[in-house]
Amino acid sequence: MSQPHSHIVIIGGGPGGYEAALVAAQLGATVTVIEEHGLGGSCVLTDCVPSKTLIATSNLMAAMEGTRDLGIRFDHDVPGDAAGSGRAPVSVSPASVSHALADAPRVYARIRRLAQAQSADVGMRLSREGVRVIDGRARLARPGVVAVGDEEIRADTVLIAAGAHPRELPGSVPDGERLLTCRQIYDLPDLPAELVIVGSGVTGAEFASAYQAMGSAVTLVSSREHVLPNEDTDAAMVVEDVFRRRGMRVLGRSRAMAAKRTADGVEVVLQDGTVVTGSHCLLTVGMVPSTAGLGLAGAGVEVDERGFITVDRVSRTSAPGIYAAGDCTGVWMLASVAAMQGRIAMWHALGEAVQPLRLAHVAATIFTDPEIATVGASQQDVDSGKVLARVVKLPLATNARAKMDGFGDGFVKLFTRRNSGIVLGGVIVAPRASELILAVSLAVEQHLTVDEIAHTFAVYPSLTGSITEAARQLMQPVEPM
Ligand SMILES: Cc1cc2nc3c(=O)[nH]c(=O)nc-3n(C[C@H](O)[C@H](O)[C@H](O)COP(=O)(O)OP(=O)(O)OC[C@H]3O[C@@H](n4cnc5c(N)ncnc54)[C@H](O)[C@@H]3O)c2cc1C
């Protein structure tokens, strides 16, 4: 039974906080959200929304680079430039061949506009639901009391959704001009001519892909052997191969020790003494929780050795009446996970029936070109024996739609339980894999079998045809072990 007269105070207005606020208001609680920088949080204002808006531009530019293979020529193109036209190539000056150019000030202005509009939408939604929003920095004052400025607010339940911020390399403080975090890059007056990106995790790989497509010369510095070391290796190798083919300099096994500004650019010093130079350096070396000054210790809220708030699967912290959600818990740094943790916290706090957080069903995407989308069990789970599964991987190079669209980099991979054929997970590497993965997510969530997927109609020609084809291949009986 819900407890509608509770007063819920939420610290942080990102997806962990505002989605929780909407649920609590819907259940009849009195809700206050305290946010110091802007509703929508870093997700909307600096991280997820801005980076995906940037990538919308870079994807279009990458697609335009491929248009000649598809038989498209622009006004300034020289006939005969296209392969296979049958005409002798004409010697042309570079100026007579058109290339798409990124207009950085417009790109960045669009990003800021879109982020502000999204933030305003969140504000309107909260106000429609009767949620009080306070602009300020909150801290836990005493049990059941949150302070913001001079005001003290009594709370039956507190939700901490304070997020995280970019980690800095020791001794290399970002200046917002040459040495940048991912939150400062949209303030540049122009595109970086030579961008050195330190860190080849999800954020580093996404920015490397985007800036390469927009025309920057990109060097990606990875401390591990390959880019995206925590992802499906087959998928990471496809993306790394595409990066290199398009001219990106990828430095594997290269730990950056320091990055510093020079008179007209940057220098990044690697562990082996090599110095990598560029016009700008983007540091993407992880995130740290934004929990300093919240008064956690005084309130009895435990954190782990990296400072992330420890929570259980219904978002409870170690302190009674205090929940936490999102990046400040370090559970899985995704907006969808933050939002779900926040909603679960409210359902639990307000006495509703609640399903604990199930990370095995989370769908995620790395928005490189091509995208990598994953859900459920992973290749690592299978290789380590944690999950007993059959695996099929179908390259998209043989898919008719992929051929028509002019790309061949990517695959569909499915993991299914050995005997029952129930789908346990999958990986899709393709343009718009973020949209395609829903079919596999549904299968995982609903415990569908490969037979059920194989009997489902896919459109011909389509990329989803490779999902049903992979399922058909998995229908064959299992060889006795
Ligand atoms: C470059 C980048 C790209 C990303 N892209 C994606 C993506 O495509 N998809 C995806 O799912 N995830 C993406 N993420 C991750 C996603 O942005 C986060 O998982 C998400 O923002 C977490 O939400 P949150 O509510 O926990 O925190 P946040 O969105 O960080 O919000 C926390 C808010 O709390 C406020 N706050 C902190 N302390 C206080 C205080 N004491 N008082 C008042 N307010 C306070 C902050 O101002 C902030 O607004 C990306 C992250 C980065 C860095």
XYZ file of C-alpha atoms and ligand atoms in Angstrom:
534
model
C 0.000 0.000 0.000
C 1.397 3.426 -0.852
C 2.041 6.116 1.771
C 0.794 9.236 -0.038
C 1.523 11.807 2.654
C 5.252 11.241 2.718
C 7.563 14.133 1.998
C 10.291 13.071 -0.415
C 13.373 15.245 -0.881
C 15.534 14.511 -3.900
C 19.092 15.834 -4.261
C 19.922 16.147 -7.973
C 17.678 16.787 -10.960
C 19.221 14.361 -13.487
C 17.422 11.220 -14.696
C 18.020 9.477 -11.350
C 16.322 12.380 -9.569
C 13.621 13.695 -11.902
C 12.252 10.283 -12.927
C 11.979 9.411 -9.233
C 10.199 12.712 -8.585
C 7.596 11.924 -11.249
C 6.882 8.494 -9.759
C 6.633 9.846 -6.206
C 4.302 12.671 -7.280
C 2.132 10.201 -9.189
C 1.832 8.172 -5.971
C 0.600 11.234 -4.083
C 3.738 12.162 -2.133
C 4.877 15.736 -1.590
C 8.095 16.046 -3.573
C 10.952 18.558 -3.516
C 13.870 18.365 -5.975
C 17.024 20.342 -5.199
C 19.295 20.942 -8.187
C 22.298 23.233 -8.339
C 23.042 23.430 -12.080
C 19.919 22.784 -14.099
C 17.093 20.269 -14.433
C 17.871 17.242 -16.543
C 21.241 17.085 -14.814
C 24.538 16.426 -16.511
C 22.726 13.885 -18.647
C 20.728 16.589 -20.411
C 23.028 19.603 -20.093
C 26.562 18.307 -20.641
C 26.813 14.564 -21.256
C 24.312 12.294 -22.934
C 22.105 14.753 -24.845
C 24.943 17.048 -26.058
C 27.169 14.158 -27.148
C 24.379 12.424 -29.054
C 23.425 15.720 -30.705
C 27.044 16.122 -31.806
C 26.976 12.560 -33.105
C 23.819 13.284 -35.127
C 25.918 15.813 -37.069
C 28.988 13.600 -37.351
C 26.923 10.605 -38.527
C 25.426 12.669 -41.302
C 28.884 13.841 -42.328
C 30.173 10.270 -42.364
C 27.180 9.243 -44.472
C 27.897 12.077 -46.924
C 31.463 10.864 -47.326
C 30.025 7.578 -48.574
C 27.581 9.108 -51.040
C 29.803 8.813 -54.109
C 29.852 5.031 -53.826
C 26.065 5.189 -53.946
C 26.159 7.199 -57.166
C 25.465 10.668 -55.784
C 27.387 13.642 -57.054
C 27.223 17.235 -55.807
C 27.113 20.403 -57.900
C 30.825 21.005 -57.456
C 31.877 17.420 -58.059
C 33.673 16.695 -61.281
C 31.982 14.084 -63.504
C 34.236 11.091 -63.973
C 35.401 11.322 -60.371
C 33.135 8.417 -59.451
C 34.623 4.982 -59.776
C 33.219 2.951 -62.620
C 31.813 5.899 -64.553
C 33.673 4.763 -67.638
C 35.139 8.229 -68.219
C 38.757 9.134 -67.869
C 39.388 10.787 -64.510
C 39.851 14.514 -64.884
C 42.702 16.152 -63.073
C 41.057 18.533 -60.576
C 42.176 20.938 -57.942
C 40.906 19.981 -54.465
C 38.700 23.080 -54.455
C 36.595 21.724 -57.289
C 35.529 18.651 -55.310
C 32.970 19.313 -52.604
C 33.395 17.976 -49.094
C 30.999 18.532 -46.240
C 32.559 20.818 -43.648
C 31.433 21.088 -40.037
C 30.437 24.604 -39.030
C 31.559 24.251 -35.413
C 29.934 27.377 -33.917
C 26.581 26.317 -35.395
C 27.023 22.707 -34.308
C 27.833 23.764 -30.750
C 25.063 26.388 -30.658
C 22.543 23.752 -31.760
C 23.806 21.413 -29.036
C 23.411 24.067 -26.322
C 19.968 25.072 -27.600
C 18.733 21.500 -27.676
C 20.084 20.762 -24.193
C 18.425 23.879 -22.738
C 15.128 23.019 -24.432
C 15.258 19.478 -23.048
C 16.029 20.852 -19.583
C 13.035 23.201 -19.862
C 10.828 20.247 -20.855
C 11.893 18.406 -17.689
C 11.082 21.523 -15.634
C 7.627 21.842 -17.176
C 6.853 18.188 -16.581
C 7.878 18.436 -12.906
C 5.880 21.590 -12.385
C 2.787 19.998 -13.998
C 3.074 17.157 -11.482
C 3.267 19.618 -8.581
C 6.926 18.965 -7.730
C 8.689 21.832 -5.937
C 12.090 22.604 -7.460
C 14.725 24.475 -5.461
C 17.732 25.941 -7.223
C 20.701 25.373 -4.918
C 23.225 23.002 -3.402
C 21.863 20.529 -0.867
C 23.413 18.601 1.987
C 22.206 16.167 4.610
C 21.952 18.263 7.787
C 20.518 15.926 10.438
C 18.525 12.694 10.268
C 15.393 13.531 8.276
C 16.531 17.056 7.429
C 18.100 18.362 4.198
C 19.624 21.829 4.088
C 19.861 24.127 1.077
C 21.273 27.572 1.731
C 19.529 28.831 4.883
C 16.479 26.630 4.394
C 16.033 23.327 6.224
C 13.571 20.853 4.756
C 12.104 17.946 6.705
C 12.000 14.706 4.744
C 10.457 11.308 5.421
C 12.635 9.928 2.651
C 15.719 11.350 0.950
C 16.950 10.258 -2.466
C 20.522 11.182 -3.386
C 20.976 11.376 -7.164
C 24.009 13.669 -7.289
C 25.675 12.142 -10.353
C 29.375 12.090 -11.200
C 31.943 14.275 -12.938
C 34.986 13.634 -15.173
C 38.158 12.365 -13.516
C 41.291 14.384 -14.163
C 44.772 13.047 -14.826
C 46.951 13.823 -11.797
C 48.795 17.080 -12.490
C 46.864 17.833 -15.696
C 44.093 20.199 -14.787
C 41.742 20.884 -17.729
C 41.754 24.576 -18.707
C 38.725 24.478 -21.011
C 40.815 25.837 -23.904
C 43.372 23.214 -24.915
C 43.074 20.584 -22.182
C 39.447 19.584 -22.048
C 36.964 17.339 -20.325
C 33.982 16.058 -22.262
C 31.889 18.797 -20.614
C 34.081 21.638 -21.950
C 34.428 20.672 -25.588
C 31.226 22.421 -26.713
C 32.630 25.791 -25.596
C 35.455 25.734 -28.173
C 35.254 28.401 -30.878
C 36.112 25.878 -33.602
C 36.770 22.211 -34.299
C 40.076 20.980 -32.873
C 42.479 20.585 -35.807
C 44.455 17.771 -34.138
C 42.624 16.185 -31.260
C 44.435 13.829 -28.895
C 41.928 11.793 -26.890
C 43.252 10.142 -23.750
C 41.176 7.089 -22.798
C 39.529 4.648 -25.184
C 36.489 3.646 -23.137
C 32.961 4.452 -24.270
C 33.257 8.253 -23.999
C 36.700 8.386 -25.652
C 35.633 6.127 -28.514
C 32.411 8.081 -29.144
C 34.208 11.436 -29.331
C 37.020 9.932 -31.443
C 34.474 8.613 -33.929
C 32.543 11.901 -34.030
C 35.499 14.276 -34.403
C 37.177 12.060 -36.979
C 33.986 12.181 -39.079
C 33.766 15.967 -38.687
C 37.286 16.459 -40.023
C 39.629 16.637 -36.997
C 42.833 14.597 -37.159
C 42.310 12.281 -34.173
C 44.862 10.372 -32.094
C 43.283 7.950 -29.632
C 45.505 6.956 -26.720
C 44.531 3.651 -25.124
C 46.233 2.191 -22.080
C 44.984 -1.267 -23.097
C 45.781 -3.343 -26.169
C 42.577 -2.381 -27.971
C 39.950 0.339 -27.832
C 36.781 -0.309 -25.771
C 38.537 -2.880 -23.557
C 35.450 -3.632 -21.470
C 33.182 -4.370 -24.415
C 32.576 -7.392 -26.631
C 36.011 -7.952 -28.217
C 34.641 -8.781 -31.678
C 32.627 -5.555 -31.632
C 35.549 -3.469 -30.365
C 37.779 -4.894 -33.106
C 35.286 -3.912 -35.820
C 35.183 -0.350 -34.505
C 38.966 -0.128 -34.108
C 39.418 -1.444 -37.630
C 37.008 1.203 -38.981
C 38.812 3.921 -36.988
C 42.196 2.955 -38.453
C 40.843 2.561 -41.990
C 39.449 6.083 -41.835
C 42.855 7.398 -40.872
C 42.664 7.653 -37.086
C 45.897 7.127 -35.195
C 45.145 4.552 -32.487
C 47.902 4.042 -29.915
C 47.365 0.792 -27.996
C 49.197 -0.191 -24.774
C 49.978 3.495 -24.295
C 49.299 4.816 -20.827
C 49.195 8.622 -20.697
C 51.053 9.948 -17.666
C 50.503 13.678 -18.140
C 48.986 16.154 -20.536
C 50.109 19.742 -20.711
C 49.591 22.895 -22.726
C 52.346 24.214 -24.977
C 52.590 27.618 -26.705
C 50.241 26.593 -29.491
C 48.861 23.192 -28.583
C 49.217 20.244 -26.226
C 51.679 17.510 -25.359
C 50.688 14.162 -23.923
C 53.499 12.185 -22.318
C 53.140 8.395 -22.429
C 54.566 5.954 -19.900
C 57.359 4.901 -22.302
C 58.446 8.542 -22.684
C 56.846 9.103 -26.116
C 55.378 12.569 -26.516
C 52.186 12.884 -28.563
C 51.365 16.378 -29.782
C 48.143 17.947 -30.999
C 46.160 21.171 -31.008
C 43.821 20.002 -28.213
C 43.588 17.150 -25.728
C 40.339 15.589 -24.522
C 40.633 13.661 -21.259
C 38.203 10.750 -20.964
C 39.716 8.786 -18.117
C 36.626 7.897 -16.100
C 34.167 9.541 -13.750
C 34.191 10.226 -10.006
C 31.061 10.499 -7.850
C 29.849 14.025 -6.999
C 29.373 13.278 -3.335
C 31.815 15.686 -1.669
C 30.144 18.013 0.809
C 26.872 16.087 0.890
C 27.328 15.139 4.545
C 27.264 11.405 3.836
C 29.532 10.327 6.688
C 27.536 12.287 9.284
C 24.331 10.693 8.034
C 25.784 7.176 8.156
C 25.720 6.669 4.367
C 28.453 4.221 3.405
C 30.577 4.631 0.287
C 32.935 2.168 -1.404
C 36.692 2.622 -1.788
C 36.164 4.846 -4.866
C 33.610 7.049 -3.091
C 30.471 5.661 -4.773
C 27.430 5.304 -2.503
C 26.735 1.658 -1.667
C 23.160 0.609 -2.470
C 21.156 -2.593 -2.625
C 18.918 -3.612 -5.534
C 16.050 -1.435 -4.311
C 18.378 1.592 -4.018
C 18.593 1.635 -0.185
C 21.799 3.030 1.325
C 23.173 1.956 4.690
C 21.221 4.797 6.390
C 17.518 4.276 7.118
C 15.268 6.514 4.997
C 18.056 7.480 2.617
C 18.126 6.041 -0.904
C 20.566 6.700 -3.755
C 20.303 6.366 -7.522
C 22.332 6.907 -10.652
C 25.979 7.682 -11.296
C 26.735 8.522 -7.658
C 26.187 4.804 -6.921
C 28.509 3.671 -9.752
C 26.206 0.710 -10.452
C 26.139 1.247 -14.239
C 26.642 4.744 -15.632
C 23.655 4.922 -17.948
C 20.728 7.323 -17.900
C 18.275 4.419 -18.165
C 19.797 2.678 -15.139
C 19.817 5.918 -13.120
C 16.144 6.478 -13.930
C 15.195 2.915 -13.037
C 17.118 3.047 -9.739
C 15.309 6.299 -8.883
C 11.859 4.888 -9.708
C 12.575 1.686 -7.769
C 13.624 3.777 -4.754
C 10.307 5.628 -4.781
C 8.181 2.530 -5.288
C 9.988 0.918 -2.371
C 9.897 3.965 -0.099
C 6.198 4.524 -0.760
C 5.245 0.920 -0.086
C 4.510 -0.187 -3.654
C 5.254 -3.690 -4.950
C 8.699 -3.462 -6.506
C 10.918 -5.585 -8.699
C 14.600 -5.203 -7.659
C 16.987 -3.826 -10.298
C 17.915 -6.454 -12.913
C 21.170 -5.519 -14.577
C 21.120 -8.637 -16.747
C 18.394 -7.042 -18.862
C 19.951 -3.628 -19.431
C 20.346 -2.604 -23.080
C 23.254 -0.276 -23.829
C 24.789 1.364 -26.876
C 28.156 2.843 -27.747
C 27.396 5.553 -30.294
C 30.469 5.146 -32.478
C 30.070 4.720 -36.226
C 29.108 1.884 -36.509
C 27.245 1.652 -33.193
C 27.688 -1.232 -30.766
C 24.490 -2.268 -28.965
C 24.366 -4.985 -26.331
C 21.861 -6.626 -24.019
C 21.959 -9.472 -21.531
C 24.669 -12.143 -21.428
C 28.043 -11.263 -22.925
C 30.762 -13.164 -24.755
C 32.866 -12.799 -21.604
C 30.122 -14.562 -19.588
C 30.201 -17.436 -22.085
C 34.005 -17.652 -22.345
C 34.412 -17.662 -18.545
C 31.821 -20.435 -18.158
C 29.515 -18.186 -16.099
C 26.817 -18.769 -18.697
C 26.394 -21.981 -20.705
C 25.337 -20.705 -24.076
C 25.489 -21.320 -27.796
C 26.717 -18.394 -29.854
C 26.118 -17.438 -33.459
C 27.719 -14.403 -35.105
C 26.489 -13.308 -38.530
C 28.497 -10.677 -40.405
C 26.335 -7.955 -41.918
C 28.522 -7.956 -45.042
C 26.252 -10.707 -46.400
C 23.008 -8.881 -45.533
C 21.263 -7.581 -48.679
C 20.103 -4.333 -47.030
C 23.608 -3.599 -45.733
C 24.976 -4.032 -49.256
C 22.346 -1.666 -50.673
C 23.120 0.883 -47.975
C 26.809 0.592 -48.785
C 28.318 -0.707 -45.576
C 29.877 -3.991 -44.588
C 31.274 -3.422 -41.097
C 29.209 -5.076 -38.416
C 27.497 -8.207 -37.240
C 24.636 -9.684 -35.250
C 25.562 -12.047 -32.428
C 23.095 -14.030 -30.313
C 23.657 -16.018 -27.122
C 21.108 -18.733 -26.309
C 20.740 -21.261 -23.517
C 22.221 -24.567 -24.682
C 19.237 -26.857 -24.330
C 16.118 -24.698 -24.197
C 17.193 -22.233 -26.907
C 16.065 -19.298 -24.729
C 17.721 -16.078 -25.840
C 20.124 -14.820 -23.151
C 21.628 -11.825 -24.886
C 23.071 -10.342 -28.010
C 25.431 -7.855 -29.606
C 24.681 -5.825 -32.729
C 27.308 -3.763 -34.522
C 25.690 -1.643 -37.220
C 24.540 1.867 -38.023
C 21.570 2.498 -35.696
C 22.275 -0.675 -33.712
C 20.715 1.296 -30.828
C 17.350 0.882 -32.575
C 17.856 -2.697 -33.763
C 18.735 -4.092 -30.324
C 15.129 -3.752 -29.102
C 14.222 -7.019 -30.853
C 16.872 -8.855 -28.824
C 15.953 -6.956 -25.635
C 12.348 -8.090 -26.011
C 13.490 -11.665 -26.507
C 15.669 -11.517 -23.370
C 12.985 -9.857 -21.250
C 10.234 -12.228 -22.390
C 12.416 -15.377 -22.356
C 11.731 -16.026 -26.031
C 13.386 -19.003 -27.720
C 15.320 -19.013 -30.974
C 12.401 -20.927 -32.526
C 10.039 -18.082 -31.648
C 12.379 -15.505 -33.173
C 13.054 -17.657 -36.230
C 9.298 -17.912 -36.868
C 8.855 -14.137 -36.604
C 8.594 -12.253 -39.893
C 11.383 -9.804 -40.649
C 11.032 -7.416 -43.567
C 13.065 -8.204 -46.684
C 15.485 -6.547 -47.158
C 16.307 -5.409 -43.622
C 19.098 -5.563 -41.059
C 16.679 -7.234 -38.646
C 16.614 -10.101 -41.149
C 20.060 -10.989 -39.764
C 18.538 -11.378 -36.273
C 15.978 -13.931 -37.480
C 18.659 -15.605 -39.612
C 20.959 -15.934 -36.571
C 18.036 -17.486 -34.662
C 17.429 -19.948 -37.515
C 21.059 -21.034 -37.364
C 20.705 -21.617 -33.618
C 17.655 -23.859 -34.144
C 19.886 -26.719 -35.231
C 20.075 -29.423 -32.553
C 22.867 -29.234 -30.002
C 25.660 -31.757 -30.553
C 25.968 -34.079 -27.504
C 28.829 -32.834 -25.301
C 29.923 12.122 -22.542
C 28.870 11.245 -21.956
C 27.919 10.684 -22.784
C 26.919 9.871 -22.243
N 26.018 9.299 -23.087
C 25.068 8.475 -22.590
C 24.134 7.845 -23.448
O 24.175 8.017 -24.656
N 23.184 7.051 -22.896
C 23.126 6.837 -21.549
O 22.244 6.100 -21.091
N 24.009 7.415 -20.709
C 24.967 8.223 -21.200
N 25.871 8.807 -20.357
C 25.736 8.582 -18.912
C 24.614 9.436 -18.347
O 24.824 10.789 -18.691
C 24.559 9.267 -16.841
O 24.476 7.898 -16.538
C 23.382 10.006 -16.234
O 23.557 11.386 -16.391
C 23.223 9.685 -14.750
O 22.148 10.391 -14.232
P 22.176 10.924 -12.710
O 20.816 11.428 -12.453
O 22.742 9.888 -11.848
O 23.243 12.100 -12.704
P 23.366 13.470 -13.482
O 22.706 13.462 -14.794
O 24.823 13.756 -13.427
O 22.595 14.502 -12.564
C 23.028 14.758 -11.255
C 22.628 16.158 -10.885
O 22.808 16.333 -9.481
C 23.175 17.680 -9.244
N 23.807 17.757 -7.937
C 24.928 17.125 -7.516
N 25.166 17.409 -6.222
C 24.186 18.253 -5.828
C 23.891 18.886 -4.603
N 24.658 18.703 -3.511
N 22.810 19.687 -4.529
C 22.021 19.893 -5.620
N 22.257 19.301 -6.816
C 23.314 18.482 -6.907
C 24.108 17.995 -10.393
O 24.144 19.398 -10.617
C 23.468 17.235 -11.546
O 22.648 18.085 -12.305
C 26.885 9.613 -20.852
C 27.860 10.171 -20.019
C 28.855 10.969 -20.563
C 29.909 11.549 -19.662
